[in-house]
Tab-separated table of C-alpha atoms and ligand atoms in Angstrom:
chain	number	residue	atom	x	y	z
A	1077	UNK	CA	97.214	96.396	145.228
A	1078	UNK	CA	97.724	98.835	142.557
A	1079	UNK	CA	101.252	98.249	142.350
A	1080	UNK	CA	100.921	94.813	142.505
A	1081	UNK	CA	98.128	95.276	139.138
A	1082	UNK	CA	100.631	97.280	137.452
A	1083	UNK	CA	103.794	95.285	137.445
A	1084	UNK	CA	101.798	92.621	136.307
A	1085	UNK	CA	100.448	94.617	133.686
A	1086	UNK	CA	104.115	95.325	132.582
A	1087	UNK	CA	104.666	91.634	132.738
A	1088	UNK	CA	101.924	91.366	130.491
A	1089	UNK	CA	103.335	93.896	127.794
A	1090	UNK	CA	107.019	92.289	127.715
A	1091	UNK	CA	105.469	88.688	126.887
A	1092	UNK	CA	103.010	89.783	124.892
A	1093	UNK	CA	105.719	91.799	122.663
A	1094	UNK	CA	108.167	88.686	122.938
A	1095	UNK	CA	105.319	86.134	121.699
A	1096	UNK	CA	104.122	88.308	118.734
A	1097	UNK	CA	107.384	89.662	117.672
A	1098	UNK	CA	106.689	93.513	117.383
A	1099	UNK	CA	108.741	96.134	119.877
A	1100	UNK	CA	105.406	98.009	121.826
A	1101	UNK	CA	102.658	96.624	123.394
A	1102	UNK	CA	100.682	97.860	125.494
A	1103	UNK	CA	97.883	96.221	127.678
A	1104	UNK	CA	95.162	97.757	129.616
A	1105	UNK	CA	93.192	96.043	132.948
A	1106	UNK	CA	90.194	94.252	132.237
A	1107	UNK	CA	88.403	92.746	129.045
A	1108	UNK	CA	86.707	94.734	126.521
A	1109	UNK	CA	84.436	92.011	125.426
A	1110	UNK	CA	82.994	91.940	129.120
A	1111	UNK	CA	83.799	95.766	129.936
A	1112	UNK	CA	82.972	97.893	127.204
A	1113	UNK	CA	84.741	100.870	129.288
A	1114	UNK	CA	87.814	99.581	128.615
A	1115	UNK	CA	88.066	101.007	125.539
A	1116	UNK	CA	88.078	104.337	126.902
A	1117	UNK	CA	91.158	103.549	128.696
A	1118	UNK	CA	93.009	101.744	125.330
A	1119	UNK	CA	91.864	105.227	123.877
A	1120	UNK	CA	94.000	106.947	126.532
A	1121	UNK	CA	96.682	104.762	125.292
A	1122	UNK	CA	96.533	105.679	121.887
A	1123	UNK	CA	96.678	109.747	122.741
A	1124	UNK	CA	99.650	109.075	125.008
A	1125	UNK	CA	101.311	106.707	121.872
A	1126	UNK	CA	100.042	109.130	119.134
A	1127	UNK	CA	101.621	112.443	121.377
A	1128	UNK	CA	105.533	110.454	121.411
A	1129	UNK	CA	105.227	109.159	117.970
A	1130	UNK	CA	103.922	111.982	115.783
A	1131	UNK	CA	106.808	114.411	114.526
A	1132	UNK	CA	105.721	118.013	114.792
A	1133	UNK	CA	104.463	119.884	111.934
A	1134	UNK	CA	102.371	118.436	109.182
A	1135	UNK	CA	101.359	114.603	109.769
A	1136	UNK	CA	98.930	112.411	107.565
A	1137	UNK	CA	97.217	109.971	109.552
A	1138	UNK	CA	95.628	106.852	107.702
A	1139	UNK	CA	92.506	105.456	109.723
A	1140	UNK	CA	90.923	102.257	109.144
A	1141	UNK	CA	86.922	102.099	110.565
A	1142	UNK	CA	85.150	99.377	112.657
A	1143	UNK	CA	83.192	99.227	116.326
A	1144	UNK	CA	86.671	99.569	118.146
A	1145	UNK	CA	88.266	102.440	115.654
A	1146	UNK	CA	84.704	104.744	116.003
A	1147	UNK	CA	85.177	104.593	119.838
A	1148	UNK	CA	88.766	105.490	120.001
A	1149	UNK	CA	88.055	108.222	118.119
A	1150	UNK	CA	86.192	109.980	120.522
A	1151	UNK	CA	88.966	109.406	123.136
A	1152	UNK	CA	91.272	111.594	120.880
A	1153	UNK	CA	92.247	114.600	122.754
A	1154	UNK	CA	93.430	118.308	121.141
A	1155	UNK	CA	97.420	117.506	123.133
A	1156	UNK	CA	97.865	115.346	120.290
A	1157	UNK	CA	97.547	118.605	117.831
A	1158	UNK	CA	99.798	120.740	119.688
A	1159	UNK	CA	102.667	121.886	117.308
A	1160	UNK	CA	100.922	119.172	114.718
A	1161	UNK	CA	99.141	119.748	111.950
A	1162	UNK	CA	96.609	117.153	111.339
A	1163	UNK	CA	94.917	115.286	108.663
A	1164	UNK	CA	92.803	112.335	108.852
A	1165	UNK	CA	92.013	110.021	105.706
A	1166	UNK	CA	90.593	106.867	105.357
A	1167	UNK	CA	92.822	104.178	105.125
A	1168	UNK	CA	91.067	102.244	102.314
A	1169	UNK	CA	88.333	103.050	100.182
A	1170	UNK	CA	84.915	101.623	100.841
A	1171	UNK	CA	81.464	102.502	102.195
A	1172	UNK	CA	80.259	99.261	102.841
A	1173	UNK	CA	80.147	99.612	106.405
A	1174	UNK	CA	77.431	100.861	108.354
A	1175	UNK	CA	77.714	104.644	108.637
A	1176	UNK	CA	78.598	105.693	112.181
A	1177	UNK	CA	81.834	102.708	111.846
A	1178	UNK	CA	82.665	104.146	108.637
A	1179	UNK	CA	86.491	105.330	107.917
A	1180	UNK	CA	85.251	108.594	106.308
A	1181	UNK	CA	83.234	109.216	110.100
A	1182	UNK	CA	86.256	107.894	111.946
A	1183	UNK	CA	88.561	110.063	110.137
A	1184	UNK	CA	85.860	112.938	110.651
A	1185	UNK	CA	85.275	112.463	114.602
A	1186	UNK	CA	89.159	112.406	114.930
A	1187	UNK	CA	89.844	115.896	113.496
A	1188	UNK	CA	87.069	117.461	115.672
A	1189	UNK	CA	88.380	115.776	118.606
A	1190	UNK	CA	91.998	116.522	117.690
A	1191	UNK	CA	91.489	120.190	116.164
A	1192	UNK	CA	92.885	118.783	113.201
A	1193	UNK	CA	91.525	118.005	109.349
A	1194	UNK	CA	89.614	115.263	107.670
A	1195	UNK	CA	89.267	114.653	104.002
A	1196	UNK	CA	86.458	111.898	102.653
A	1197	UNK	CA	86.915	109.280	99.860
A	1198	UNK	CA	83.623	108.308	97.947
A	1199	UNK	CA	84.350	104.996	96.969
A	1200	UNK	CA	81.469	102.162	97.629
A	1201	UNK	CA	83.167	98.617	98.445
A	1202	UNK	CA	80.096	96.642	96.840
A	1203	UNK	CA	80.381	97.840	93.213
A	1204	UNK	CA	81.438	96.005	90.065
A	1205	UNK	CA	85.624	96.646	88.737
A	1206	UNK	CA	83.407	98.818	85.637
A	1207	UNK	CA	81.924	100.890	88.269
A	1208	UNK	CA	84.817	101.312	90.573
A	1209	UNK	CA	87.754	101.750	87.766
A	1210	UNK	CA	86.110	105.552	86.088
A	1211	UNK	CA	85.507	106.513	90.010
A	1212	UNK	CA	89.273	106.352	91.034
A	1213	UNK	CA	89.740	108.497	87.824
A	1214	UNK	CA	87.223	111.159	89.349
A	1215	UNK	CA	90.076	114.201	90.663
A	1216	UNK	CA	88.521	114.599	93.796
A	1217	UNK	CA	88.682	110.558	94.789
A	1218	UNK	CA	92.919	111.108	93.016
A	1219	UNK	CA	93.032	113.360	95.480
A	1220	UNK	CA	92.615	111.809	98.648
A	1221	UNK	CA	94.390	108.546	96.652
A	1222	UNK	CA	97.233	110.888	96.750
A	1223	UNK	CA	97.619	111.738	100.238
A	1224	UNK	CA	96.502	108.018	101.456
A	1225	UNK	CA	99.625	107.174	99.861
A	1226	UNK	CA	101.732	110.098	101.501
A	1227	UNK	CA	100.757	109.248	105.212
A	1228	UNK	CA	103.273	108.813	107.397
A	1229	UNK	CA	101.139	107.323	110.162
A	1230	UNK	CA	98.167	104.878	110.814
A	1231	UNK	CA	96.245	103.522	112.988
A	1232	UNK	CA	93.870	100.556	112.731
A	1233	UNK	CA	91.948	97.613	114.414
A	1234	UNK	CA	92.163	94.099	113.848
A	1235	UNK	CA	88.511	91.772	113.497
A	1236	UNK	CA	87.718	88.450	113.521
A	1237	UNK	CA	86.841	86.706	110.577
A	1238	UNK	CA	83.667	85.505	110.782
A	1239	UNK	CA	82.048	89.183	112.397
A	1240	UNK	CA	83.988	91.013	109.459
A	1241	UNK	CA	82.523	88.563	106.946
A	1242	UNK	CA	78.991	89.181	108.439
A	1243	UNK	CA	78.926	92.661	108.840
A	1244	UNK	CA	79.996	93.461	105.152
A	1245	UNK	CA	77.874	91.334	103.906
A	1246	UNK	CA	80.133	89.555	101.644
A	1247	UNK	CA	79.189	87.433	98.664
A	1248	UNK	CA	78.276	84.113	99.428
A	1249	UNK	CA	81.085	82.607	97.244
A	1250	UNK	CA	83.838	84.899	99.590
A	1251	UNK	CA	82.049	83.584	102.597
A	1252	UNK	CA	82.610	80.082	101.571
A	1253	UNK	CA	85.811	80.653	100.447
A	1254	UNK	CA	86.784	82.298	104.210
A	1255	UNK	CA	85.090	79.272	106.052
A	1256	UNK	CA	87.113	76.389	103.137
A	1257	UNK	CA	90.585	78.561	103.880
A	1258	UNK	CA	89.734	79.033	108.174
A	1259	UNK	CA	89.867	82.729	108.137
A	1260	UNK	CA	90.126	83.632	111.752
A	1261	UNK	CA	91.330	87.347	111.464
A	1262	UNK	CA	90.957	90.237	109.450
A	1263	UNK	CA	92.825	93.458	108.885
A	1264	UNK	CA	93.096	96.292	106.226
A	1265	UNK	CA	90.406	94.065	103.950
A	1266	UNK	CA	93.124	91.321	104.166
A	1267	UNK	CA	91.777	87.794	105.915
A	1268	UNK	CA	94.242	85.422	107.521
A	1269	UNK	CA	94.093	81.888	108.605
A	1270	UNK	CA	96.068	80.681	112.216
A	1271	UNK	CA	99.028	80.706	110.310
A	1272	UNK	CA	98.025	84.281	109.081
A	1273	UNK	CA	98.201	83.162	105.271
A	1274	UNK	CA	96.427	85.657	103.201
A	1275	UNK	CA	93.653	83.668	102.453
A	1276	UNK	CA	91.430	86.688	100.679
A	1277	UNK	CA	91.922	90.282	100.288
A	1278	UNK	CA	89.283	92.446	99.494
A	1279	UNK	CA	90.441	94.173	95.994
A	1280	UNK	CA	90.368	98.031	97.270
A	1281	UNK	CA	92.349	101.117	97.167
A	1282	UNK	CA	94.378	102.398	99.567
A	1283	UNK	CA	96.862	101.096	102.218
A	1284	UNK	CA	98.309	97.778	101.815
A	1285	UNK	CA	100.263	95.211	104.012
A	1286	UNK	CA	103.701	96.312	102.345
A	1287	UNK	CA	102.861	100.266	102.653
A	1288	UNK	CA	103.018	99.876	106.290
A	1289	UNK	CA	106.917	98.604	106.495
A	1290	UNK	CA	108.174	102.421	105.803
A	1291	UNK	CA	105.368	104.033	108.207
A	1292	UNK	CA	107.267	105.324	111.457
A	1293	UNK	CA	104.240	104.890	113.088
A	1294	UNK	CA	101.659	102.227	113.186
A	1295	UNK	CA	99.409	102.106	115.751
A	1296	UNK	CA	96.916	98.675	116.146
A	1297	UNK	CA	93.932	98.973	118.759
A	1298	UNK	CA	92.235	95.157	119.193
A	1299	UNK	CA	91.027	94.296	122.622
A	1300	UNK	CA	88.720	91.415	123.885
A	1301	UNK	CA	89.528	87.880	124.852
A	1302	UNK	CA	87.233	86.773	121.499
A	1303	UNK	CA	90.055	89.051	119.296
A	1304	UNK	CA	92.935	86.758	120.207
A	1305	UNK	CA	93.186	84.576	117.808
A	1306	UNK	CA	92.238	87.215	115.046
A	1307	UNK	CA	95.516	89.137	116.659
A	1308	UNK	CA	98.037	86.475	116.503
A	1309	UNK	CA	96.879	85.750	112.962
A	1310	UNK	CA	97.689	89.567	111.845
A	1311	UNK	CA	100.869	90.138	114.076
A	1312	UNK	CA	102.057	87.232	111.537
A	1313	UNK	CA	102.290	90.173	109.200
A	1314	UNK	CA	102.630	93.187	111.295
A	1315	UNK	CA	105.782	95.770	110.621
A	1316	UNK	CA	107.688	95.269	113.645
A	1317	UNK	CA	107.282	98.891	114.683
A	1318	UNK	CA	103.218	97.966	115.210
A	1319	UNK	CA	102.471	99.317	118.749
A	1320	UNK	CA	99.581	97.273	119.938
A	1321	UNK	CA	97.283	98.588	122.050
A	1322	UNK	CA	94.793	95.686	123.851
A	1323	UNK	CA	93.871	95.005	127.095
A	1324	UNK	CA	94.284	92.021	129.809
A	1325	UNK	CA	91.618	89.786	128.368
A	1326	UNK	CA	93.265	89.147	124.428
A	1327	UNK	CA	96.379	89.568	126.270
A	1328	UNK	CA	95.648	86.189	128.864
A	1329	UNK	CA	93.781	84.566	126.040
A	1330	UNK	CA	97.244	85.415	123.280
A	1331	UNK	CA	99.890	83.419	125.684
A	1332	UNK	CA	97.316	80.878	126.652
A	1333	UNK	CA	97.432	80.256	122.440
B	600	G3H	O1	89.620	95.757	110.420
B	600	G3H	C1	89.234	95.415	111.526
B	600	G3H	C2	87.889	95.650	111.910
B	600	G3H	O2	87.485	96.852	111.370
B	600	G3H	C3	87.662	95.625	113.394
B	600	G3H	O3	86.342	95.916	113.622
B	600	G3H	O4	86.525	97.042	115.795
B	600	G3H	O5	84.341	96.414	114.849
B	600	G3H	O6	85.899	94.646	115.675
B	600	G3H	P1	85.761	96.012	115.079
């Protein structure tokens, strides 16, 4: 019954939090990897999360991109801008991604779905350190440096390894060195093995790992039973205030680990 689907839901939550160490999660019915649908209804979760975590007035939200962080986007609803003033930036610079995933177009669909603001940063991730150093001395990319570092909240997904490492088409030498080190996870540009050791970091500006341990709120949206591992990895590092958002399948597949 629905009852019945709900408590063990719950159930689901409380072990999940227990086994990964961090005080929220929250899981979702079905598997996102099978049902893409479901990530309408993690989307729900992250209004709901966003509405009791936000303080009122003016909030900076951090986004990271990806498949999962483009979707949620759209799921955003105006409630979440009552007595809020909102502004989206990209969490870390980098344009490598395909456009619609991007965290400049993540950032962008949130404000319009939100009523809030977005601000851009210009920053390519597949140019040399000579191109890349002058650029972050450009005022307008300072700028939005600047309030990256002032947000008080962010939210983010979590990848595996190998679909990160494909889809930015990495160097071949960083591919290697993933597969040599048994990358499994990636978050924030960072790649962790089972253990979730750091075993590369792509060198970009922005949030990193130890910016997140004074955020009040940090919400991480990762669903799928294929995600698992790539979750455990990360929740190695995780602040313990991370509220994860998943759903039943990584859930199952996380305690089965
Ligand atoms: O950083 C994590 C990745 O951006 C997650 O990407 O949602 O497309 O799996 P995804």
């Amino acid at each position: 019954s629905f009852i019945d689907q709900f408590l063990d839901l719950k159930q689901l939550e409380l072990r999940l939090s227990q086994k990964l160490g961090i005080t929220n999660c929250l899981v979702v019915a079905g598997d996102s990897d099978l049902q893409p649908e479901v990530i309408a209804e993690m989307g729900k979760l992250v209004t709901n999360t966003l509405k009791t975590l936000l303080p009122h007035g003016l909030n900076i939200i951090a986004a990271m991109g990806g498949t999962t962080m483009a979707q949620i986007a759209s799921c955003l609803t105006p409630e979440i801008g009552k007595e809020r003033e909102l502004l989206f930036v990209p969490a870390r610079g980098g344009l490598g991604e395909r456009i619609d995933i991007q965290a400049n177009n993540v950032c962008a669909r949130m404000a319009l779905c939100t009523g809030g603001k977005s601000r851009s940063l210009y920053v390519p991730e597949q140019v040399s350190e000579s191109t890349y150093r002058p650029l972050l001395k450009e005022p307008a990319v300072q700028e939005v440096v600047t309030l990256i570092k002032k947000s008080n909240a962010v939210i983010h997904s979590i990848g595996t390894a190998k679909h990160m490492a494909d889809r930015r088409a990495m160097p071949k030498e960083i591919v290697s060195l993933l597969d040599r080190g048994h990358a499994v996870g990636e978050a924030f540009g960072y790649f962790f093995d089972e253990a979730g050791q750091v075993v590369y970091k792509i060198p970009r500006i922005g949030i990193q790992l130890e910016d997140l341990a004074s955020m009040k709120c940090v919400v991480a949206v990762a669903g799928g039973h294929s995600k698992a591992k790539a979750i455990v990895a990360y929740m190695k590092h995780a602040p313990k205030q991370t509220c994860l958002i998943t759903d039943e399948g990584a859930a199952k597949a996380i305690l089965k680990e």
